[in-house]
Structures are given as structure tokens and as C-alpha cells.
XYZ file of C-alpha atoms in Angstrom:
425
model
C -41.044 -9.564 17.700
C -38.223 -7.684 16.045
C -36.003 -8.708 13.319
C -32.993 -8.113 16.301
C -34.446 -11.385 18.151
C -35.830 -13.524 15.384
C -34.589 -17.287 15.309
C -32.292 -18.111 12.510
C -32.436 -20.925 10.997
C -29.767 -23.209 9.261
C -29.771 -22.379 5.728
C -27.343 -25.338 4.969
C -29.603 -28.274 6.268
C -31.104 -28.969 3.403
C -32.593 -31.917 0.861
C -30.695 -32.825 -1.798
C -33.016 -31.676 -4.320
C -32.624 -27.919 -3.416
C -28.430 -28.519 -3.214
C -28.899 -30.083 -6.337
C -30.302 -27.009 -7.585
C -27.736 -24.633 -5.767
C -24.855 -26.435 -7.589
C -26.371 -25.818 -10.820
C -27.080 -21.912 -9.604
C -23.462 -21.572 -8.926
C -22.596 -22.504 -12.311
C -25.128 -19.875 -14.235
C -24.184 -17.271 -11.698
C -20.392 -18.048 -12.948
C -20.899 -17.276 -16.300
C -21.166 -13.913 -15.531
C -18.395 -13.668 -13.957
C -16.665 -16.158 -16.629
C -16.279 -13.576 -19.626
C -14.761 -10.672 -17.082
C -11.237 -11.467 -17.334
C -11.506 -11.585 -21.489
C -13.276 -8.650 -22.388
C -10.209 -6.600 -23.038
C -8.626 -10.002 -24.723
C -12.021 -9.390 -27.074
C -11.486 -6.090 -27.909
C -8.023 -6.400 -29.009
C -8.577 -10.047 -30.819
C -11.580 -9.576 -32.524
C -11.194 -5.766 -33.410
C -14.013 -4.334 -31.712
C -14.746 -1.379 -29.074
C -15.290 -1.696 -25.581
C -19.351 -0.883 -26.144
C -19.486 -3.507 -29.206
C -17.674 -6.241 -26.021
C -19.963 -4.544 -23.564
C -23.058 -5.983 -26.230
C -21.781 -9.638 -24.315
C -23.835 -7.965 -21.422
C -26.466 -6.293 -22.915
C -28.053 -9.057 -25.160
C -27.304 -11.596 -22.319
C -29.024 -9.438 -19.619
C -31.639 -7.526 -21.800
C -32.673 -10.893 -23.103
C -32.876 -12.246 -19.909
C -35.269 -9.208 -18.228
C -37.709 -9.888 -20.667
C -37.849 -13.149 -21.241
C -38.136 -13.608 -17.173
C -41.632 -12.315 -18.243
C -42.639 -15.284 -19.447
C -40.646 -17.837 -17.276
C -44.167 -18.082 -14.672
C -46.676 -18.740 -18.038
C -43.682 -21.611 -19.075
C -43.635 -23.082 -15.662
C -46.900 -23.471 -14.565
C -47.550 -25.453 -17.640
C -44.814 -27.806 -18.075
C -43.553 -27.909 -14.467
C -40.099 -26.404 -12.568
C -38.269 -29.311 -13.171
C -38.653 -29.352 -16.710
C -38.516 -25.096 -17.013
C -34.893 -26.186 -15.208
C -33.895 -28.540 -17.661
C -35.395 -26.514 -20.777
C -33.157 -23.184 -19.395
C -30.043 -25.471 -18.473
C -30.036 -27.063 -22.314
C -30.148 -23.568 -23.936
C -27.401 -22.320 -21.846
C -25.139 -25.660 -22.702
C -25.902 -24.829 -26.516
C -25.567 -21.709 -26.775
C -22.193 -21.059 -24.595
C -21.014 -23.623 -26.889
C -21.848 -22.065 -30.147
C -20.514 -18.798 -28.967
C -17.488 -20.311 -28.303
C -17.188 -21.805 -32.153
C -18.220 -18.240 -33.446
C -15.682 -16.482 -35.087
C -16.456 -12.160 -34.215
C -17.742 -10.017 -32.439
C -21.656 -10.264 -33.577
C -22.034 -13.985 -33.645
C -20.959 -13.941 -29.922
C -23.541 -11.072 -28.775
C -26.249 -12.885 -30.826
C -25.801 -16.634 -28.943
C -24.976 -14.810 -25.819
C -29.038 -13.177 -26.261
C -29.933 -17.304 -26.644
C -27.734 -18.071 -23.633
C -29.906 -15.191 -22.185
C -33.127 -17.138 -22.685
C -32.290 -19.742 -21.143
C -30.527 -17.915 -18.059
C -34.539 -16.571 -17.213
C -35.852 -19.930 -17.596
C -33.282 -21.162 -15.307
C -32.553 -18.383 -12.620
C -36.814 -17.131 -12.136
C -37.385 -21.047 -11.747
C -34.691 -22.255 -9.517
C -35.284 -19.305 -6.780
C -38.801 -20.656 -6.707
C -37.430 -24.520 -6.235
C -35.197 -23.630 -3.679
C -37.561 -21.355 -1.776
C -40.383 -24.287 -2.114
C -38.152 -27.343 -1.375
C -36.027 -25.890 1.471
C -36.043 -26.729 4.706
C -34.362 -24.260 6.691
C -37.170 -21.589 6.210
C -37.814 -18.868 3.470
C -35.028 -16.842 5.495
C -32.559 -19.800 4.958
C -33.089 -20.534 1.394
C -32.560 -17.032 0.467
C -29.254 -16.936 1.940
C -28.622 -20.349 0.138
C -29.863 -18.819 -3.245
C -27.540 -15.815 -2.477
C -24.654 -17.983 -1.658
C -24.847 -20.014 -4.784
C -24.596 -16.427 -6.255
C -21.633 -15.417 -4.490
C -19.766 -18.677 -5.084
C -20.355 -18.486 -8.692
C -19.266 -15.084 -9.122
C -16.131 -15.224 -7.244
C -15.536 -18.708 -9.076
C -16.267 -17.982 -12.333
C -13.335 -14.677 -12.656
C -10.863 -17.409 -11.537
C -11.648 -20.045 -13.836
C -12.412 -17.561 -16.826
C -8.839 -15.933 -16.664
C -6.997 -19.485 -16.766
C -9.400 -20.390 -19.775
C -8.973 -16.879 -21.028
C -4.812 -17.071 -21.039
C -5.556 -20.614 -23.337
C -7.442 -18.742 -25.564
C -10.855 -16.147 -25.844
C -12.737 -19.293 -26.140
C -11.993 -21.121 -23.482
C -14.424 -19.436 -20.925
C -17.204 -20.093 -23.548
C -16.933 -23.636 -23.804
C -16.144 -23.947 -19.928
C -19.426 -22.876 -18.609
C -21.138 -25.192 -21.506
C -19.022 -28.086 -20.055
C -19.922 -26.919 -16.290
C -23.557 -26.507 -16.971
C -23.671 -29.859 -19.087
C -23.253 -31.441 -15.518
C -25.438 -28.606 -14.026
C -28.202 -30.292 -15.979
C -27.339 -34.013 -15.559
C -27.216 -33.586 -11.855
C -30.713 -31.664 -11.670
C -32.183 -34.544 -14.381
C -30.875 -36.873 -11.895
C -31.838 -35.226 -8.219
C -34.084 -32.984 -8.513
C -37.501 -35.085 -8.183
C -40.508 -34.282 -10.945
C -43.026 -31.510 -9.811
C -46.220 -31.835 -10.524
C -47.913 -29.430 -13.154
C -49.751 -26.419 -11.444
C -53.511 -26.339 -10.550
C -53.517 -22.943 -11.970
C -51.979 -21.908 -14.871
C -49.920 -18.374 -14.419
C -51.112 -15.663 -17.471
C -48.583 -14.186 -19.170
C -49.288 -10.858 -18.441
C -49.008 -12.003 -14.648
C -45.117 -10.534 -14.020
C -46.263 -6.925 -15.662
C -49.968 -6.929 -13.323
C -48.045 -7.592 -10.318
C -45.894 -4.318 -10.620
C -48.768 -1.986 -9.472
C -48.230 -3.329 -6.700
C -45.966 -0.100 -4.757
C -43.655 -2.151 -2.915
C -42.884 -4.936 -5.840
C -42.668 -1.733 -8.270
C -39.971 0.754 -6.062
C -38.340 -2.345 -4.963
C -37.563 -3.238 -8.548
C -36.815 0.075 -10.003
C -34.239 0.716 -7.091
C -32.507 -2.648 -8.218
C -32.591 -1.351 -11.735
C -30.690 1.950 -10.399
C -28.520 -0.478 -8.502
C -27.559 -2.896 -11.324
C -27.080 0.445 -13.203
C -23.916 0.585 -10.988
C -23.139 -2.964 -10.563
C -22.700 -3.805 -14.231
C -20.959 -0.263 -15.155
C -18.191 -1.473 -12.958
C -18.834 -5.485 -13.658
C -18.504 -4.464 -17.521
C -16.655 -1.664 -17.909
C -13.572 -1.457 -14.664
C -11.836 -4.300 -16.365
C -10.601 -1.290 -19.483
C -8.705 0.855 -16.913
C -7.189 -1.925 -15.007
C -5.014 -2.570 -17.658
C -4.488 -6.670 -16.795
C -3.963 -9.532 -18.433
C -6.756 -12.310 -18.224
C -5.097 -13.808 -15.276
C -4.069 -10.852 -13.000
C -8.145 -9.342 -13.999
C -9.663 -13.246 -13.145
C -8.025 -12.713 -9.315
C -9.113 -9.447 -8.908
C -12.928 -10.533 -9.903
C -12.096 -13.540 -7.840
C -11.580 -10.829 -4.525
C -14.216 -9.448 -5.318
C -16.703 -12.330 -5.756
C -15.539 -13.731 -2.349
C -16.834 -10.788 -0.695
C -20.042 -10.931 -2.335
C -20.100 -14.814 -0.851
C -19.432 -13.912 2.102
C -21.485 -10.505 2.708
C -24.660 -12.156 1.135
C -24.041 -15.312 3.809
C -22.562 -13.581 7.263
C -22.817 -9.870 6.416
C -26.411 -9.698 5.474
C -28.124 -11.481 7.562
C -26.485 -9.907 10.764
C -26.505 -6.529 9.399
C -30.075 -6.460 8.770
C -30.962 -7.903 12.419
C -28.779 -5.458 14.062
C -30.130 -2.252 11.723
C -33.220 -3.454 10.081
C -34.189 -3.764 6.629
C -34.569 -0.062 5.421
C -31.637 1.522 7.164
C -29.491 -1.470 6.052
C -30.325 -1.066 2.485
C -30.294 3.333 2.648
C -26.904 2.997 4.247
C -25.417 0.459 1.793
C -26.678 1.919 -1.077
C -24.963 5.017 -0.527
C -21.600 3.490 0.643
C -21.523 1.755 -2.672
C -22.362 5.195 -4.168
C -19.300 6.438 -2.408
C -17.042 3.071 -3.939
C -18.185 3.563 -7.659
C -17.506 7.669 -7.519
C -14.019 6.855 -5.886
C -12.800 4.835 -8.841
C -14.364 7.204 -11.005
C -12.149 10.087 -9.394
C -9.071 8.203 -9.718
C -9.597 5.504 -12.648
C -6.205 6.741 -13.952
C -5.163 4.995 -10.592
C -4.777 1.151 -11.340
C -4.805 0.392 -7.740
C -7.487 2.716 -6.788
C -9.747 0.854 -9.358
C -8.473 -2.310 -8.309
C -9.411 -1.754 -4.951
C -12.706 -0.256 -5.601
C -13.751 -3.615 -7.219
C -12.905 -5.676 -4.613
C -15.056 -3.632 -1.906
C -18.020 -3.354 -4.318
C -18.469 -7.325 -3.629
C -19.415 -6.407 -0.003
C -22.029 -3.530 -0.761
C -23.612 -6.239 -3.479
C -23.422 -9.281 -1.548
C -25.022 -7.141 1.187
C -27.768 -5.528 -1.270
C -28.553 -8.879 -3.440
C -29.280 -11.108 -0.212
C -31.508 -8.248 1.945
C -33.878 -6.596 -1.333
C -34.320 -10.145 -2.650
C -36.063 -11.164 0.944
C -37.588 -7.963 1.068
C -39.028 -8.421 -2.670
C -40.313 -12.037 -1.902
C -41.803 -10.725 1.628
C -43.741 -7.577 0.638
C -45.270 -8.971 -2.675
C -48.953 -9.737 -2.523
C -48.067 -12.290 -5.271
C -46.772 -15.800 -5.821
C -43.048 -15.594 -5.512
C -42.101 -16.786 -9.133
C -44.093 -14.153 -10.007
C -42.691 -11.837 -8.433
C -39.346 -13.458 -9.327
C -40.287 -12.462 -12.678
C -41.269 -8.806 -12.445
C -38.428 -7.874 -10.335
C -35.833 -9.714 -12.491
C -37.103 -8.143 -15.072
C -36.716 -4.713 -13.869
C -33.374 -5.000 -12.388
C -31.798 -7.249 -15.491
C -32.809 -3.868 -17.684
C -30.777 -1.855 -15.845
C -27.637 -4.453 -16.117
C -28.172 -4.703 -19.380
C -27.867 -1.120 -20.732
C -25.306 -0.370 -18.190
C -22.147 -1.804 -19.848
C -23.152 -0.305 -23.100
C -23.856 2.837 -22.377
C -20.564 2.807 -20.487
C -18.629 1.734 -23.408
C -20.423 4.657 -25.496
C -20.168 7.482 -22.562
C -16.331 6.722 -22.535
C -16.254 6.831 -26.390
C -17.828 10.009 -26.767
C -16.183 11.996 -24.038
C -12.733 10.533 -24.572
C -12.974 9.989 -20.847
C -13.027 6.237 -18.595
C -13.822 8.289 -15.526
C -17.748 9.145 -17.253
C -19.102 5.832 -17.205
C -18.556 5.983 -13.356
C -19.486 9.184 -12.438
C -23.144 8.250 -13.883
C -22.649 4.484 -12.186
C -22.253 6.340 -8.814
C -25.440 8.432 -9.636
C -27.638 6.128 -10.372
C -26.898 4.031 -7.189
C -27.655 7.194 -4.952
C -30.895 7.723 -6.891
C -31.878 4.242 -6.156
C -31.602 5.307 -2.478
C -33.540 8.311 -3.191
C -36.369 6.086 -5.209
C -36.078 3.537 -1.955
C -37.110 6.024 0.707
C -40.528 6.378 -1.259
C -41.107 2.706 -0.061
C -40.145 3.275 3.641
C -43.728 1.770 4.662
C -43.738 -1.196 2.742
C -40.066 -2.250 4.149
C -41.199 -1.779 7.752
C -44.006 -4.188 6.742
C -41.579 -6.508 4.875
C -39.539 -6.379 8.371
C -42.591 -7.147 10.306
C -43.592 -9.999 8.089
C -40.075 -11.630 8.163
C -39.757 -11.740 11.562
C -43.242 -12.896 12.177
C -42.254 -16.206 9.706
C -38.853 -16.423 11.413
C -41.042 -17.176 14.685
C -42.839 -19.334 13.888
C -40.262 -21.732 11.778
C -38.306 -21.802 15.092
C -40.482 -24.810 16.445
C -40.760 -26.418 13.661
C -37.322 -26.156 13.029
C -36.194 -27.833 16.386
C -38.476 -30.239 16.095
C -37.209 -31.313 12.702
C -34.074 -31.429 14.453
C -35.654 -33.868 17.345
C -36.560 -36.001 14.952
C -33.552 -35.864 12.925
C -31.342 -37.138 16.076
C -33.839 -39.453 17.181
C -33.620 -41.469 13.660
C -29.693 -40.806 13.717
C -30.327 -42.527 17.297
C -32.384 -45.136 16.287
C -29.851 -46.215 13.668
C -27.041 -46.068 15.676
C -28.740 -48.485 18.358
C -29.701 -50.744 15.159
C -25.942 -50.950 14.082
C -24.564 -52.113 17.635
């Protein structure tokens, strides 16, 4: 069966376990998105340069990639619930604290404990989801990807009317937002049971020689390249204030939402997985070198953000399948090693931005070498083509044969809706 015909499932029927889960994924994935609309506030405020801000993102993400290296070896011995609840309570602190600190520094140094806690979190809760879901591994993707989406188009909104309060604001926001993250996963989310096995911690790095796992996850780290250059560094040549730069993120997060949801999904039955991603990759290519051509041209840049969200939202829902489909792996593990590839490349993006622009006296750099390393991540792709027809294969062979059980499930779901009804008259 091709991709074209398989059954879709429902990705919104779900337990309240895995929504509990998705709530607290759309808060993380907003405090991302959170600091965007202050990073020229921080500049100016705290007297630093655009690469010393971009350090927000570098220690966050950097931290992040390789602590996700060790998220499997902390799960499998204390449990996911409790690797939630440990990487939720870090966040909470640490957001906090960086929101008491008073420069530049203190904020990059808790944002690399916020960071921590982030790979804890984000490694374990794609593996709850994907394990507690109910609408097939197809489904909870698309859930995973929509918490994503939601959080990033969120968090610019909320972030520039904390940021117009005060630089602060944003900081103590998301430690608010993920203080109920955490009581509402304490709260749903039912214990899980220690693992039989117990994952080494060299498990994430063994499982990259696997071919697929490995050019998957260095094509994502070409990709991020791009993402975070223009996540970190478009909001300098905009020229906004925290409001006006939270609505633009806020456009552009919606279309991540709603490409990683509708656009995705659709795109890859109609074109399949490897043309989908070649062609995307290159059309956001295309976006990133347009704003750098005309980054003198607010409303060329402005623009350019906003139609990045549907090249990522497009991107983040398709490689993550493909990356949980080829791997010969458990999926946290491979969770793991492919966050930590792709979190590398986010991380060194925004400062090497920040330093490009510095040392050529030029904001159109930073994006010229964004655009490049998107289109070598194409280039890298194509040296996968097998494993992504496999990864097609295997997807549609799953999506087969949760169709039955998915109808049945629904049978059963209107017979006990039935059965109550006839109870109540």
C-alpha cells in the first residue's frame, strides 16, 4: 500500500494522560518563542551585543543537545513520569532565577540549567505521547508537532506583552506557565513503571551508525542551522518594538501549527516522504536567501518570517516520523541521538550569526550562510534516498494495520456512549 491511500487516523482522540502531556509540551515549546520579542529590548537594556543575547540560544540549545544524551540512561531508571516531573521542576527554577538575574551572563548561565531540564522534558514526553496515544504512531506525531506549533506561535504573543512590562516578564511567565505544566502532569499523567532494561548511556551515540538515524540527524542540524539564524537573529533588522516583533513571531508560529497539522500530513501522502522533504528544504532555502538579499527591507524580512513557519511546520512534523520509522532503535533513543544532533546546530546558529554580522559590518551575512546550510541539508538528505523509501514503506504498512483497530475502538466507543445513554432514560 502507498502512503497516497493509507488510513489516517484521528490524532485528537486521545487519553487524557497524553493531552496532559501535550499541554505541558506547548508550554516548553513557548519558551522559545517567549524571549523573541525581547532580544533587541536585551541588547539595548543590559548593554550587550546581539551574539552575547544570541548566548540565550546557544547555552539553552547546546545544553539541551547534549544533555538529551543522557535523558534514555535517566528514564529507564527512574521512570517517564518522574524524568517529566524532574525536567518540568528545572525549567520552573531556572526561568525564574533568570528572571531575578540582573545581566547579561547570569541569564545565559540559568538559561544552560533551563536547558537541562528542556532534554529531560522534550526526549521524554515524545516517548509518552507516542506510547500512550491512541490514534496511532502517525497521530501522535502530529499531536507532538501540534503542541509545537501552538507553543511557538503562543509564546511570541505572550512574550511581547510581558516584554513591553518589562525584560523580565517573559522569564517569569513561562516559570508561572510551566509551574501548572507540572501540577497538571503530577496530577494526570498516571505512574509508569520502571523499565525491564535499563538504557546505557552511551545508547543515543551507538545508535547513530545507524545511516538513516545518522543523515537524518545531520540534515536537521543543517536545517536548524537556518531555523535559529532567522529565529535568533531576524528580530535585529526588523527594527520593532516587543509588541509589533511578538505578532510577527505570532504569524509565523501559526503557520508552523498549522503546516505541521494539515500541511504535512497531506503533503507527504500526495508526494511522499523524500520528495516532500527535497522540495521543502529548498523552498525554505529560497525564504532565508530572500531576506538575506533584502534585510535592509523591513517588510521583506517581515514577510520572510512569517512563510518560514510553513517550510518548518512542514519539515518538523514529516523528518520526525521519518526519524522514529527508519531507526532500528527504541524511539527515546532515537529521540535522543537525533535531538542531539539537530539542537547543535540551533545552538551555534544564533551565535555565530551575531558574530558573522559583527565582523563583516553586514546583517545580510548571517543569512546568506542560513540559506546555505539549509540547501546542504538537502544535498546531505539525498544520500539517504533508500532509507526514506523504506521509512515510507514502513509508515504506510503501520497506517494499515491501525485502521481496524482504530474503527473498532470507535465501535466500542459508541456502543458504551450507547449503553449509557439507554441507562440514563
Amino acid at each position: 500500500m502507498s502512503s497516497a491511500h493509507a488510513p489516517v487516523s484521528n490524532p485528537f482522540k486521545q487519553p487524557k494522560a497524553v493531552w496532559a502531556v501535550a499541554f505541558a509540551c506547548v508550554i516548553s515549546f513557548m519558551g522559545i518563542g517567549l524571549v523573541d520579542p525581547i532580544l533587541p529590548a536585551l541588547s539595548t537594556k543590559l548593554h550587550a551585543t546581539p551574539s552575547q543575547v544570541s548566548l540565550l540560544f546557544t547555552s539553552y540549545l547546546v545544553v539541551t543537545a547534549v544533555a538529551m544524551l543522557v535523558t534514555g540512561w535517566v528514564s529507564s531508571r527512574i521512570g517517564a513520569k518522574r524524568t517529566l516531573i524532574v525536567g518540568l521542576a528545572l525549567i520552573v527554577v531556572f526561568a525564574a532565577l533568570a528572571g531575578t538575574s540582573g545581566g547579561i551572563g547570569g541569564i545565559v548561565g540559568f538559561r544552560a540549567g533551563w536547558g537541562l531540564g528542556n532534554a529531560l522534558f522534550i526526549a521524554t514526553s515524545l516517548a509518552v505521547i507516542v506510547a500512550s496515544s491512541s490514534g496511532g504512531f502517525a497521530g501522535a506525531i502530529i499531536l507532538y508537532e501540534t503542541a509545537l506549533g501552538v507553543g511557538i506561535a503562543v509564546g511570541p504573543l505572550l512574550g511581547g506583552v510581558l516584554g513591553g512590562i518589562s525584560w523580565r516578564g517573559p522569564f517569569y511567565g513561562v516559570a508561572v506557565l510551566m509551574a501548572i505544566a507540572l501540577i497538571a502532569t503530577i496530577t494526570l499523567v498516571r505512574p509508569t513503571p520502571t523499565p525491564a532494561r535499563k538504557t546505557g548511556i552511551a545508547a543515543p551515540i551507538k545508535a547513530l551508525r545507524h545511516r538513516g538515524l545518522l543523515i537524518l540527524g545531520l540534515t536537521a542540524l543543517c536545517y536548524n542551522w537556518g531555523f535559529f539564524t532567522v529565529l535568533g537573529y531576524a528580530p535585529y533588522p526588523m527594527e520593532l518594538d516587543e509588541h509589533q516583533l511578538g505578532l510577527v513571531f505570532t504569524g509565523w508560529g501559526i503557520l508552523v501549527a498549522i503546516f505541521s497539522v494539515f500541511g504535512a500530513p497531506r503533503l507527504q501522502a500526495r508526494f511522499g516522504i523524500a520528495r516532500t522533504l527535497y522540495a521543502n528544504l529548498v523552498l525554505f532555502s529560497l525564504d532565508i536567501l530572500v531576506i538575506a538579499l533584502f534585510t535592509d527591507n523591513r517588510i521583506a524580512v517581515i514577510c520572510g518570517v512569517i512563510v518560514a513557519g510553513i517550510f518548518i511546520g512542514v519539515n518538523n512534523t514529516v523528518t520526525t516520523q521519518a526519524v522514529m520509522t527508519i531507526s532500528p532503535v527504541e524511539r527515546p533513543i532515537a529521540s535522543a541521538s537525533y535531538g542531539f544532533i539537530r539542537f547543535i546546530g540551533g545552538g551555534l546558529a544564533p551565535f555565530v550569526a551575531g558574530e558573522l554580522a559583527e565582523h563583516f559590518d553586514s546583517q545580510h551575512v548571517p543569512f546568506y550562510l542560513g540559506a546555505a546550510a539549509v540547501l546542504l541539508g538537502a544535498l546531505v538528505l539525498t544520500t539517504a534516498h533508500r532509507q526514506l523509501g523504506e521509512a515510507e514503506r514502513a509508515q504506510a504498512a503501520e497506517a494499515a494495520a491501525a485502521g481496524p483497530a482504530a474503527a473498532r475502538r470507535e465501535e466500542l466507543e459508541e456502543e458504551a456512549l450507547a449503553e449509557d445513554l439507554g441507562s440514563a432514560t
